[in-house]
Short mmCIF file of C-alpha atoms in Angstrom, two decimals:
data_model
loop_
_atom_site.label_atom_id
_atom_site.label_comp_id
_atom_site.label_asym_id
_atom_site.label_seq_id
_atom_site.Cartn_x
_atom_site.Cartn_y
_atom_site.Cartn_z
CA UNK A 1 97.96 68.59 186.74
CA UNK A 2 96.33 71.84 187.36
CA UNK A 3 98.66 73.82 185.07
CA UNK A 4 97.78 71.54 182.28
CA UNK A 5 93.93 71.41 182.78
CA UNK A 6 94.06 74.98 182.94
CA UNK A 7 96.05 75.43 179.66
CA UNK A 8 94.05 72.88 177.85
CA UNK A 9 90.71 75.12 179.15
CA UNK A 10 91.96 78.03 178.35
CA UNK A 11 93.14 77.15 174.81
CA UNK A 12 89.09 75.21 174.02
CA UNK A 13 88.22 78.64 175.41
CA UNK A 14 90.04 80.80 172.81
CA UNK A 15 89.48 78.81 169.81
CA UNK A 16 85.93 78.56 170.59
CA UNK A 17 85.13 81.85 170.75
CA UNK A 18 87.18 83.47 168.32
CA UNK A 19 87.41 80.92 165.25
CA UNK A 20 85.12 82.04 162.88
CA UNK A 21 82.56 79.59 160.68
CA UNK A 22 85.94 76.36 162.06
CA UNK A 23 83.03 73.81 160.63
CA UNK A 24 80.45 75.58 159.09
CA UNK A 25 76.98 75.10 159.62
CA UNK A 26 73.61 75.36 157.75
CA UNK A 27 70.28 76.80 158.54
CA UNK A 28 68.08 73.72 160.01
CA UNK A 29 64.63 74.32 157.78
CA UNK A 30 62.75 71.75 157.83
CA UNK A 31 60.91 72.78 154.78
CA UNK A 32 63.94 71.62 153.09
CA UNK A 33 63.63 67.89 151.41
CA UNK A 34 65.83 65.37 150.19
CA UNK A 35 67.55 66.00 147.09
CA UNK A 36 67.28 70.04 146.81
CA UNK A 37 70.18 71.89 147.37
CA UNK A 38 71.97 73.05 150.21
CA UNK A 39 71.59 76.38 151.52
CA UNK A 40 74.55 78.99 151.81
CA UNK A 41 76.55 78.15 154.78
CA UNK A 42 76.05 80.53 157.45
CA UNK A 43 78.17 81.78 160.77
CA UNK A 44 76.84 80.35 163.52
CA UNK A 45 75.33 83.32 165.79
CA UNK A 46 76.06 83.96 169.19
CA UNK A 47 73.84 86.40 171.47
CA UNK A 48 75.77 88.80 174.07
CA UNK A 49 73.94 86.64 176.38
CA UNK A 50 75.48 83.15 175.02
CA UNK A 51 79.05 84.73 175.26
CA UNK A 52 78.76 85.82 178.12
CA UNK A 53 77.18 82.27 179.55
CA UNK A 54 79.59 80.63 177.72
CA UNK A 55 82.55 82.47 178.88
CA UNK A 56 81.09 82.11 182.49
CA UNK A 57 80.92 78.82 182.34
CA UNK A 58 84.57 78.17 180.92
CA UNK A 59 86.29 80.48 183.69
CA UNK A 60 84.22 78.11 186.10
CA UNK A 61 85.80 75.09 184.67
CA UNK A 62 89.07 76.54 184.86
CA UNK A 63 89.00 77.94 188.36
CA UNK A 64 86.98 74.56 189.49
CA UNK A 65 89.75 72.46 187.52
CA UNK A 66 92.71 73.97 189.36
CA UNK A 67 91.45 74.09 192.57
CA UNK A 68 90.30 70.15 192.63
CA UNK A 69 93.20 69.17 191.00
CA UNK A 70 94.78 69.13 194.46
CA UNK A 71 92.84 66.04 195.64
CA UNK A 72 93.10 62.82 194.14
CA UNK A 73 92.96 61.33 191.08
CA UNK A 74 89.93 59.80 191.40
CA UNK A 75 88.18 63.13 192.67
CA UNK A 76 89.40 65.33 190.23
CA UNK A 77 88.24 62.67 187.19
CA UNK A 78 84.78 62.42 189.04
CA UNK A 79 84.82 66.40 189.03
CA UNK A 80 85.57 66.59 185.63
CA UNK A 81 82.96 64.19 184.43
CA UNK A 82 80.70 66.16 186.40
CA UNK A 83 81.51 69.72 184.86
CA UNK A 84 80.45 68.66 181.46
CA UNK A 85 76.68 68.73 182.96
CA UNK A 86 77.14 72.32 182.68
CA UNK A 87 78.89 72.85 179.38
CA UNK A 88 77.13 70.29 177.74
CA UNK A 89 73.37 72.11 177.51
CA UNK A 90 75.23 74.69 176.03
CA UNK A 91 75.72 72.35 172.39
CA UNK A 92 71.78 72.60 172.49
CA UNK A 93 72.20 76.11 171.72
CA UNK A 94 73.68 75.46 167.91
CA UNK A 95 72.77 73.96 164.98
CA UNK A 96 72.11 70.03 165.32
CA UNK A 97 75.11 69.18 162.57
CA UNK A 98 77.56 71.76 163.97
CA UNK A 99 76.91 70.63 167.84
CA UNK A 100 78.10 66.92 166.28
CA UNK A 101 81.40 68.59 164.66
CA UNK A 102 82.32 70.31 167.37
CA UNK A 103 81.52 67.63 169.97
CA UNK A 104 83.85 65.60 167.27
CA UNK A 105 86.82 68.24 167.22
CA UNK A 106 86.36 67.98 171.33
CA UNK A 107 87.14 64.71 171.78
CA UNK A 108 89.93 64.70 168.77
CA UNK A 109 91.94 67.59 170.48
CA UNK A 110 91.28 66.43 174.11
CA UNK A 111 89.17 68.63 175.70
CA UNK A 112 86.98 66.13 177.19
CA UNK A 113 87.42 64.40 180.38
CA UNK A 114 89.77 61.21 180.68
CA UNK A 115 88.59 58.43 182.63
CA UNK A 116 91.22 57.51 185.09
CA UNK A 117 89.02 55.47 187.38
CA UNK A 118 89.65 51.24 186.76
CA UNK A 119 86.03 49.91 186.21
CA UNK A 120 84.30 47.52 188.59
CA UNK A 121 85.28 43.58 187.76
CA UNK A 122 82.20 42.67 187.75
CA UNK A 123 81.99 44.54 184.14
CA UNK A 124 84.62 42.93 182.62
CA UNK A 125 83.96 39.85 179.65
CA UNK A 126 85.77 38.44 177.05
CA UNK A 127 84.30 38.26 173.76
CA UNK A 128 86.07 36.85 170.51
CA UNK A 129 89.02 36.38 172.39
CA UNK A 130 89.36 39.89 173.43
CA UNK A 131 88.92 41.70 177.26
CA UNK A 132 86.14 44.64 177.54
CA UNK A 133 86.45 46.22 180.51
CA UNK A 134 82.83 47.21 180.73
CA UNK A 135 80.41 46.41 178.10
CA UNK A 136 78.90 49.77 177.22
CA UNK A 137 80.12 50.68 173.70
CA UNK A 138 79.68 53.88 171.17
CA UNK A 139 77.67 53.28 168.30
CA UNK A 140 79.23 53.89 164.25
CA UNK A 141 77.94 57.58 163.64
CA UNK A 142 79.58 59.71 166.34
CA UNK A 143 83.02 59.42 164.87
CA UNK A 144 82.53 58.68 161.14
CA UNK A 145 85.83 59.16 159.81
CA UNK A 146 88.17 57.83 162.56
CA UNK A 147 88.93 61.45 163.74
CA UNK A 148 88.36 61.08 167.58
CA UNK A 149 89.00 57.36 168.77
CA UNK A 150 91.88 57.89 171.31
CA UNK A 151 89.88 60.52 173.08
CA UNK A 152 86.17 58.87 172.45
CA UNK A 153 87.62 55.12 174.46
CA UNK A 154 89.58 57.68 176.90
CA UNK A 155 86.18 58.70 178.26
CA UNK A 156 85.47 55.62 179.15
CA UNK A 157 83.51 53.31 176.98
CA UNK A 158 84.51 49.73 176.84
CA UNK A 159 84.37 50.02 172.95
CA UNK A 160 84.25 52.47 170.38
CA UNK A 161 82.80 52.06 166.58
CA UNK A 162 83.48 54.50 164.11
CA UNK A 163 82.04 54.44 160.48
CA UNK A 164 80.15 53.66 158.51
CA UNK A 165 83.18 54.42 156.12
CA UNK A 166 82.89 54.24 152.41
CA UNK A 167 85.40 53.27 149.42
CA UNK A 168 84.93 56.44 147.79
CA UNK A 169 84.51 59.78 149.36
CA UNK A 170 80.84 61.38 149.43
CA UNK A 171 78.76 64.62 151.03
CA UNK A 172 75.67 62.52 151.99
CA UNK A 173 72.39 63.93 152.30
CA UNK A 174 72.07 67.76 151.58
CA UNK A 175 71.27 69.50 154.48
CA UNK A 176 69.86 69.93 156.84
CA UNK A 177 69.68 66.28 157.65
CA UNK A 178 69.89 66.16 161.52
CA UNK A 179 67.05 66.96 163.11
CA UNK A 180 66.16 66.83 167.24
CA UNK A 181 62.74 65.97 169.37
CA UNK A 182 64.60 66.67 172.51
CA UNK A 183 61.14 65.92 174.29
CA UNK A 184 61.43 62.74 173.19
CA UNK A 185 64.71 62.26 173.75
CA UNK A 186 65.28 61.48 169.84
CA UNK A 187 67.02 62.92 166.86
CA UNK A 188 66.22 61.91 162.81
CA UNK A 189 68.84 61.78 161.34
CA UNK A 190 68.95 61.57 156.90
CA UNK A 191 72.69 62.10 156.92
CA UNK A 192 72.86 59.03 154.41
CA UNK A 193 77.07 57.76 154.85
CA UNK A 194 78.89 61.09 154.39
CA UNK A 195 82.11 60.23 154.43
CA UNK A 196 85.68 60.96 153.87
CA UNK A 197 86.71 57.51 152.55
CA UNK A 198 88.35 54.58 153.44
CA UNK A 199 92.11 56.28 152.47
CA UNK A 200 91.66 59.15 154.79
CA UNK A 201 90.09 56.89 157.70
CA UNK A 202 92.55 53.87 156.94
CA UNK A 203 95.38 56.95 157.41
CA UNK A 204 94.39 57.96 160.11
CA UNK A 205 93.51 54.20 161.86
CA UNK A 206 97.21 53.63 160.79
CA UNK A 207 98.81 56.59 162.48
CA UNK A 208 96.87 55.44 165.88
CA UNK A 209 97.92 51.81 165.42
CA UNK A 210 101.65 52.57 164.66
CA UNK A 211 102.01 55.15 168.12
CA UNK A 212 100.56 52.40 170.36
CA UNK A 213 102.92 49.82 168.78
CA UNK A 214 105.98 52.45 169.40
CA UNK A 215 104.44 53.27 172.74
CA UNK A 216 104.86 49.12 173.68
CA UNK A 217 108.38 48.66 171.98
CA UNK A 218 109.62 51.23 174.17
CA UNK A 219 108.90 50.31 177.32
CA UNK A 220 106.20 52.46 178.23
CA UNK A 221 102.97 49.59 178.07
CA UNK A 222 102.82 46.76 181.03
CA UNK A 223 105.77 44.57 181.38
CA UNK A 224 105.03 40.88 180.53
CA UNK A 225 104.74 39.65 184.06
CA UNK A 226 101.54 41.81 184.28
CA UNK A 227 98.05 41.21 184.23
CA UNK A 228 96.40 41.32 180.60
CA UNK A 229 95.13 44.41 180.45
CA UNK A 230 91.18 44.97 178.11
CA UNK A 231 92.20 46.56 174.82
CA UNK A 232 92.74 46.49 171.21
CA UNK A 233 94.53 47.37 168.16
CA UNK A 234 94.44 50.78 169.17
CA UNK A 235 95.18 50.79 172.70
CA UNK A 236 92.90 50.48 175.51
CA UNK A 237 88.93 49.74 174.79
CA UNK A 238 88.19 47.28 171.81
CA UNK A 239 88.14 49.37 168.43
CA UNK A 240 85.26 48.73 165.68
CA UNK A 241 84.94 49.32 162.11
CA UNK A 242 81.45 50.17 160.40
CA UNK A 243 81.72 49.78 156.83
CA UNK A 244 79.52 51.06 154.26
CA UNK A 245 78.84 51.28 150.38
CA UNK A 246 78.58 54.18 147.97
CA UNK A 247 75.00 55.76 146.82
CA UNK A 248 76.05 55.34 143.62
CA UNK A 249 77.86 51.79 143.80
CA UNK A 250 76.48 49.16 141.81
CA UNK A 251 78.36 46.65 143.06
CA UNK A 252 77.51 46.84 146.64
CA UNK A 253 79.83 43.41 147.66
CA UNK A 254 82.78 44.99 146.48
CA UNK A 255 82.93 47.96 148.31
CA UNK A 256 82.07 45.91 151.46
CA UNK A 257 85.21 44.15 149.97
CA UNK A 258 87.42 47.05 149.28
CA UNK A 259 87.05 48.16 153.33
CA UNK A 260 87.66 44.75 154.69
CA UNK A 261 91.12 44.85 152.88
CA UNK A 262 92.10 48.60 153.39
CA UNK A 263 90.38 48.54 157.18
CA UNK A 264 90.51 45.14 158.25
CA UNK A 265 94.38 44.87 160.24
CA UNK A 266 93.40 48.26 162.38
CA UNK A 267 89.77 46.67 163.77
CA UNK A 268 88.80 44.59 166.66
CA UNK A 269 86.10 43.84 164.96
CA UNK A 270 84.30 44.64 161.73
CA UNK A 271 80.68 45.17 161.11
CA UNK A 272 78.53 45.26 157.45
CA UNK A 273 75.96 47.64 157.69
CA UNK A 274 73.29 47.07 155.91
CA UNK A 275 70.53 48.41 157.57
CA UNK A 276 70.86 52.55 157.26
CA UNK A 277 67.13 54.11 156.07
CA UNK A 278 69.04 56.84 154.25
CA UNK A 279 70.72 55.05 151.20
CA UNK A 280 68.17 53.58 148.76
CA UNK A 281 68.54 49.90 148.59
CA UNK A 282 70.48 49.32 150.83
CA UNK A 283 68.02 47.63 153.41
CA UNK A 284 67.50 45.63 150.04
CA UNK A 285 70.84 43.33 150.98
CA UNK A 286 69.26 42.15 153.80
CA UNK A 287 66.88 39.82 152.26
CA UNK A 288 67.92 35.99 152.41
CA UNK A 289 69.91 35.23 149.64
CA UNK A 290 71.58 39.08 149.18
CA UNK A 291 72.83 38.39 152.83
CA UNK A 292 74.17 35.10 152.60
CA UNK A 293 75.76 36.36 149.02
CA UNK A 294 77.24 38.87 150.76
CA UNK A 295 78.44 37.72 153.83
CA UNK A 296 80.53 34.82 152.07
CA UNK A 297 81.75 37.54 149.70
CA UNK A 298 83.41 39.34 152.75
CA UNK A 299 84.33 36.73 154.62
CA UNK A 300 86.39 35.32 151.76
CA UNK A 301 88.00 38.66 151.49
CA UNK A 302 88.75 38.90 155.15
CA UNK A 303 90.05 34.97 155.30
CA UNK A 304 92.32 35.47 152.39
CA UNK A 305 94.33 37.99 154.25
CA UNK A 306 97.75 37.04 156.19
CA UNK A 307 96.53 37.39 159.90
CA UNK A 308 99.29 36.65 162.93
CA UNK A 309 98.15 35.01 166.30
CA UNK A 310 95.23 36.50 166.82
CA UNK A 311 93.82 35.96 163.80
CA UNK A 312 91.07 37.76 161.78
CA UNK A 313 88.67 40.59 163.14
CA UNK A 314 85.48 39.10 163.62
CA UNK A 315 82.54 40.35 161.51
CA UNK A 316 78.84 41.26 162.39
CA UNK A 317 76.00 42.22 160.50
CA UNK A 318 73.70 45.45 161.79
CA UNK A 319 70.53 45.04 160.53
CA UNK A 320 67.24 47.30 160.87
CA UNK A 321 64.81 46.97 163.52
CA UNK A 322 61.99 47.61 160.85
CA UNK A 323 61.96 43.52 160.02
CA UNK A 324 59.02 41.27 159.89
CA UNK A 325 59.35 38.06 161.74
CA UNK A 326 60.16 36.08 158.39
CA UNK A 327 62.98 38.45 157.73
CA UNK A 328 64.26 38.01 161.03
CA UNK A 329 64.43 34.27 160.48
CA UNK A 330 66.27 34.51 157.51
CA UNK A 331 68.69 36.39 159.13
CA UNK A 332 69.29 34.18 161.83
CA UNK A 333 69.73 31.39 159.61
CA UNK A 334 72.10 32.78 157.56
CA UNK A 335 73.83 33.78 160.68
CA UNK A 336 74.05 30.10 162.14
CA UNK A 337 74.63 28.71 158.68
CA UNK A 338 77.55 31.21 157.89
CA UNK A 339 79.08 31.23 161.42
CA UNK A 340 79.05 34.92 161.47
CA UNK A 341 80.47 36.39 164.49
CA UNK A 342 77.81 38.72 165.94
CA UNK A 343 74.79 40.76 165.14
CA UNK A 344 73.70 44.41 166.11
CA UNK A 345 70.49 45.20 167.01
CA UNK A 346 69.31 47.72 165.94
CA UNK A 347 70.20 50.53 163.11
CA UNK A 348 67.22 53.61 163.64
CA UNK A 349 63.89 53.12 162.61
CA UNK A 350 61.93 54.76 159.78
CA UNK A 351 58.72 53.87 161.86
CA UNK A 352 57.32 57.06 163.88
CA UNK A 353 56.31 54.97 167.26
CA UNK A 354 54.28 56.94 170.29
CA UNK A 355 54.88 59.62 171.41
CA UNK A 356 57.10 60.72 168.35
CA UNK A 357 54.10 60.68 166.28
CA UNK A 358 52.82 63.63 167.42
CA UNK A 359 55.68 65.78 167.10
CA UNK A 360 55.30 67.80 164.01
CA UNK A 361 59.66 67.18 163.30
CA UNK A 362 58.52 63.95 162.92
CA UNK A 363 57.25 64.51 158.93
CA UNK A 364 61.05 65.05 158.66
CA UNK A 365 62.70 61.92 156.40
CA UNK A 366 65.18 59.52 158.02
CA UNK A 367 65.95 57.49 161.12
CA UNK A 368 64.49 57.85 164.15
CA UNK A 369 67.48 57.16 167.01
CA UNK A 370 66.77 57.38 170.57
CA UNK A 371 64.69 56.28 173.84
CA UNK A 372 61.35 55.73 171.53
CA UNK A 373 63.12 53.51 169.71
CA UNK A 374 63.76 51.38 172.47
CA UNK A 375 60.97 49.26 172.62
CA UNK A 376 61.45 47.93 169.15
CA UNK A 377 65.02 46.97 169.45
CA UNK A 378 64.62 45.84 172.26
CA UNK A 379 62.00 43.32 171.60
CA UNK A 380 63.89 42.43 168.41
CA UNK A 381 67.13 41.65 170.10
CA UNK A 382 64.88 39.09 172.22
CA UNK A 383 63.50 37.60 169.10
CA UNK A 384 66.62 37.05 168.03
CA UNK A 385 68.38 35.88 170.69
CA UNK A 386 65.96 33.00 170.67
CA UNK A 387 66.15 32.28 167.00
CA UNK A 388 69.68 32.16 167.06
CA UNK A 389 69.68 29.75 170.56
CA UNK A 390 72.42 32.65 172.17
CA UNK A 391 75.21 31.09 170.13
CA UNK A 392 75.68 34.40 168.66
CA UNK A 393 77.07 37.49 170.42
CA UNK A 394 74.46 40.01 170.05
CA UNK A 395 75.14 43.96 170.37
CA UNK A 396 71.70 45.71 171.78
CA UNK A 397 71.59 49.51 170.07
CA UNK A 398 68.86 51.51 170.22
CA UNK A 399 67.35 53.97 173.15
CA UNK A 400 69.60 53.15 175.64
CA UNK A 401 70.21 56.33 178.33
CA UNK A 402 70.17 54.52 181.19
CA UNK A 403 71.98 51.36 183.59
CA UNK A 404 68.65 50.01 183.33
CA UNK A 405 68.30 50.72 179.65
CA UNK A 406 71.60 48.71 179.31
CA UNK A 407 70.55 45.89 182.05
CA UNK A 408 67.49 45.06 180.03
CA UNK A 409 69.07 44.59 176.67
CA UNK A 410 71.76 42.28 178.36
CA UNK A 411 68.86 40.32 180.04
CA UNK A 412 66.97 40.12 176.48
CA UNK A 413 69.61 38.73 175.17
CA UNK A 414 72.67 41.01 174.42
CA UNK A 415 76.11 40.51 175.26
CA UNK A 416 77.31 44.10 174.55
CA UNK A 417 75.45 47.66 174.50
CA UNK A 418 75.93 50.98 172.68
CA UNK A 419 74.58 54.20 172.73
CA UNK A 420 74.21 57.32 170.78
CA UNK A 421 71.56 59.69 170.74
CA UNK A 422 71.45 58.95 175.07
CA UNK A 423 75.46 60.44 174.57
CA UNK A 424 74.31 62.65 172.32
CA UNK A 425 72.02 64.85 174.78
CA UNK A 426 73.59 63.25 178.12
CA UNK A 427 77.17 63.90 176.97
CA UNK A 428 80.41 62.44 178.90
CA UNK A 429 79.01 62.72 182.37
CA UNK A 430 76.63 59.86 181.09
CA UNK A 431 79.30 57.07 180.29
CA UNK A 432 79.81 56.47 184.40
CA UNK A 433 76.47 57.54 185.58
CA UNK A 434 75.21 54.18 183.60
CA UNK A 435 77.91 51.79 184.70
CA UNK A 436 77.63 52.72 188.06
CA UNK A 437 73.64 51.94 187.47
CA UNK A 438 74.28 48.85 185.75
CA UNK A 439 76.39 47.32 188.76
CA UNK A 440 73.92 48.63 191.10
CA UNK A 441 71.00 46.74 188.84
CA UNK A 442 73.52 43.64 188.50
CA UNK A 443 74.33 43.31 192.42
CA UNK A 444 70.53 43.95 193.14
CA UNK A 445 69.04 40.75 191.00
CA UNK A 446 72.07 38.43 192.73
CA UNK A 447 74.58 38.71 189.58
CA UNK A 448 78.19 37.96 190.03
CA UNK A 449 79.10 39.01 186.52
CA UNK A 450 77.93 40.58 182.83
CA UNK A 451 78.37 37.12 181.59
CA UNK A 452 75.61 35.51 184.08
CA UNK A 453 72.94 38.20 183.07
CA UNK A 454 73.00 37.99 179.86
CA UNK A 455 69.64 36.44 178.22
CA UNK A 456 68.53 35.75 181.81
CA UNK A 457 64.84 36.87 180.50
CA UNK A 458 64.92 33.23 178.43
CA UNK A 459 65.78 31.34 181.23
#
C-alpha cells in the first residue's frame, strides 16, 4: 500500500510541476463582461515561494503516506482525508477556472483519497428503489462532462451528478466567468453550460458502465448470497445525469429529448435543468404550462425506451430559488399532476443577499452558489415540501458546508443533500467531517434513521 501511495504522489508531483499551460487558464478581470472576447490564455505563474510550498507539502504527503500506511485501513484513509487540509489551500493560489480543472483531472486520475471506511447505518435510505449509503450527494457542475465519476463517488459521497450536458458541443460564457467571495464563502459563477456534448459524455458514461458489468461477470462483485450492497449503474454510489439545452437551440424540448435517449440507460436518475441564470430563457421553461409541456415531452421519450427490471431512471426537475410563491405553486402542481419523480432545490441565485451585497465581486454577472445562499433554498425547499404534502422526494442544494447545514435541509423537508461551492473551498476532507456531524445531529434529537428526520420541522 505504501509503495503505491508513494508512486501515485510522486507521479501528481511531477506532472504538476513540470506540465506546462496542461489546462490553460485566463486572466480573472473582472472588468471583463459578458459577450466580449476572451483574453489570450496565459501560463499560470508560480512564485519560488509557491514551488517551494508546494513541493514541501507533496514530500510531506509522501513521507506521511508511507509511514501510516503501516496501520490500518481505516487509519491510513482517515490520514489521507486529513492531508488534503493542507494541499487543498494551495488551489486558492490559481486562477478560479483552472483550480476547477485541475481539481477535475485529480479526481479523474486518482490522486484523491478513497474512502474505505463503510458509513454508519443509520445513513443509509432507499429512494426510487435504489440504496444510498449516506445521503450527501455532489451537485451537476463539478464534473460536467462525465470525466471524474469513479473517483468523485470513491471519495465518498452517497451520489454523484454530473452535467448539465448538452446535445451539441459549446464554450459557454467567455471568460472569466468564475469568480470567488471566499469571505463569504461563495463563488459567481456565469459559466453558462460549457460542454463537451452528449457523444463525448455518453462515451465516456458507456466505458464506466461496461467495466463494472465485466468487473460482476467475472467474479470479482459480491456473490449472490450477499447483502445488497448501495450503488448504481456505475458501481458503488447512485450516478445522476444533469441535462441541459443549447444557447442557441430553439427547440428547447428536443434537446432535453435527445439526452434522455443518448444518456438515459447509464443514469440512476435524470434531472431537467431548467433553472441556470446564465442561459437566456431558460428560467423561461419554468413557467406553468412550458413545464408541464415539457415534462410530458421527456417523459414520453424516456417511457418509450426498452427498460429491463428495474425500469426507467427517474426524472426531477431543478428549478431556481429566485421564484415567487405563485411560481412555486405551479410547480408543485405540475409536479403532483405529472407524477414526476423528485425536485431539486435550489440552482444559484441571481439575487445578491447580505452580506454578499457589499462585496464589490458581487457587480460580477451570474449565480451566486454558496453558504449566503442558504437561507433562500432553504426556506424554499420548506415551501415546497408543504405544497407538494412530502409525496415528492426533494433534493436540498444550496449553502450547505456543514452536518448541520445538511440536518436542516432534511428536517425542512429534503430527502437527499448536495453540495458544491462547501466542496469547492472545503475539499475531500469535508465529505466525512459532515457525515460524521450529521449522525452526531441525528443521534442528538432521538433519530434512529435519515428516513425519520426528514420534514420533521412540519410535524
Amino acid at each position: 500500500m505504501a509503495g503505491r501511495a508513494a508512486t501515485s504522489s510522486a507521479k501528481w508531483a511531477r506532472e504538476f510541476l513540470l506540465r506546462r499551460n496542461p489546462l490553460g487558464a485566463i486572466r480573472n478581470s473582472s472588468s471583463a463582461a459578458p459577450g466580449a472576447a476572451s483574453s489570450t490564455p496565459k501560463v499560470p505563474h508560480f512564485s519560488k515561494k509557491g514551488r517551494i510550498l508546494t513541493g514541501a507539502t507533496i514530500g510531506l504527503a509522501i513521507a506521511g503516506g508511507a509511514y501510516v500506511s503501516t496501520a490500518d485501513e481505516a487509519t491510513f484513509c482517515g490520514w489521507l482525508f486529513s492531508a488534503t487540509k493542507v494541499v487543498n489551500p494551495l488551489f486558492a493560489l490559481l486562477d478560479a477556472e483552472f483550480a476547477h480543472k485541475l481539481a477535475v483531472t485529480a479526481a479523474a486520475r486518482g490522486w484523491v483519497p478513497r474512502e474505505k471506511r463503510p458509513d454508519p447505518q443509520i445513513l443509509g435510505l432507499e429512494v426510487w428503489g435504489r440504496k444510498f449509503s449516506n445521503p450527501l450527494g455532489l451537485a451537476a457542475g463539478f464534473d460536467k462532462n462525465a470525466e471524474a465519476t469513479e473517483g468523485l463517488l470513491g471519495l465518498g459521497f452517497g451520489f454523484v451528478e454530473v452535467g448539465s450536458v448538452t446535445p451539441v458541443p459549446q464554450e459557454g460564457n467567455p471568460k472569466p466567468r468564475i469568480f470567488r467571495l471566499r469571505e463569504d464563502g461563495a463563488i459567481i459563477n456565469r459559466c453558462g453550460f460549457n460542454s463537451e456534448g452528449i457523444v463525448v459524455v455518453a462515451k465516456r458514461l458507456g466505458a464506466q458502465h461496461g467495466k463494472r458489468m465485466l468487473a460482476e461477470t467475472s467474479g470479482t462483485s459480491s456473490s449472490p448470497g450477499d447483502e445488497v450492497k448501495p450503488g448504481g449503474k456505475s458501481g458503488p454510489g447512485i450516478l445522476g445525469v444533469n441535462l441541459g439545452k443549447n444557447k442557441t437551440s430553439e427547440d428547447a424540448a428536443a434537446d432535453y429529448v435527445q439526452g434522455v435517449h443518448n444518456l438515459s440507460q447509464y443514469a440512476d436518475y435524470l434531472v431537467i435543468n431548467v433553472s441556470s441564470p446564465n442561459t437566456a430563457g431558460l428560467r423561461m421553461l419554468q413557467g406553468r404550462k412550458q413545464l408541464k409541456d415539457l415534462v410530458k415531452k421527456v417523459q414520453a421519450a424516456r417511457d418509450e425506451m426498452q427498460w429491463g427490471d428495474d425500469g426507467p431512471p427517474p426524472l426531477l426537475v431543478k428549478i431556481a430559488p429566485d421564484l415567487s410563491r405563485g411560481e412555486l405553486e405551479d410547480i408543485a402542481a405540475v409536479a403532483l399532476a405529472l407524477h414526476l419523480d423528485g425536485l431539486i432545490i435550489s440552482n444559484t441565485t441571481v439575487s445578491r443577499p447580505d452580506p454578499v451585497s457589499n462585496n464589490p465581486v458581487a457587480s460580477e454577472t451570474g449565480g451566486l452558489s454558496g453558504k449566503p445562499l442558504f437561507p433562500l433554498s432553504t426556506n424554499m425547499l420548506r415551501e415546497m415540501y408543504t405544497l407538494t404534502r412530502g409525496k415528492i422526494p426533494l433534493i436540498g442544494c444550496g449553502g450547505v458546508s456543514s452536518g448541520e447545514d445538511a440536518y436542516k435541509k432534511i428536517r425542512a423537508g429534503a430527502t437527499l443533500v448536495q453540495l458544491y461551492t462547501g466542496f469547492a473551498y472545503g475539499g475531500p476532507a469535508l465529505i466525512p467531517k459532515i457525515k460524521e456531524e450529521l449522525v452526531s445531529c441525528l443521534e442528538r434529537d432521538g433519530f434512529k434513521s435519515i428516513q425519520e428526520a426528514i420534514g420533521a420541522d412540519h410535524r
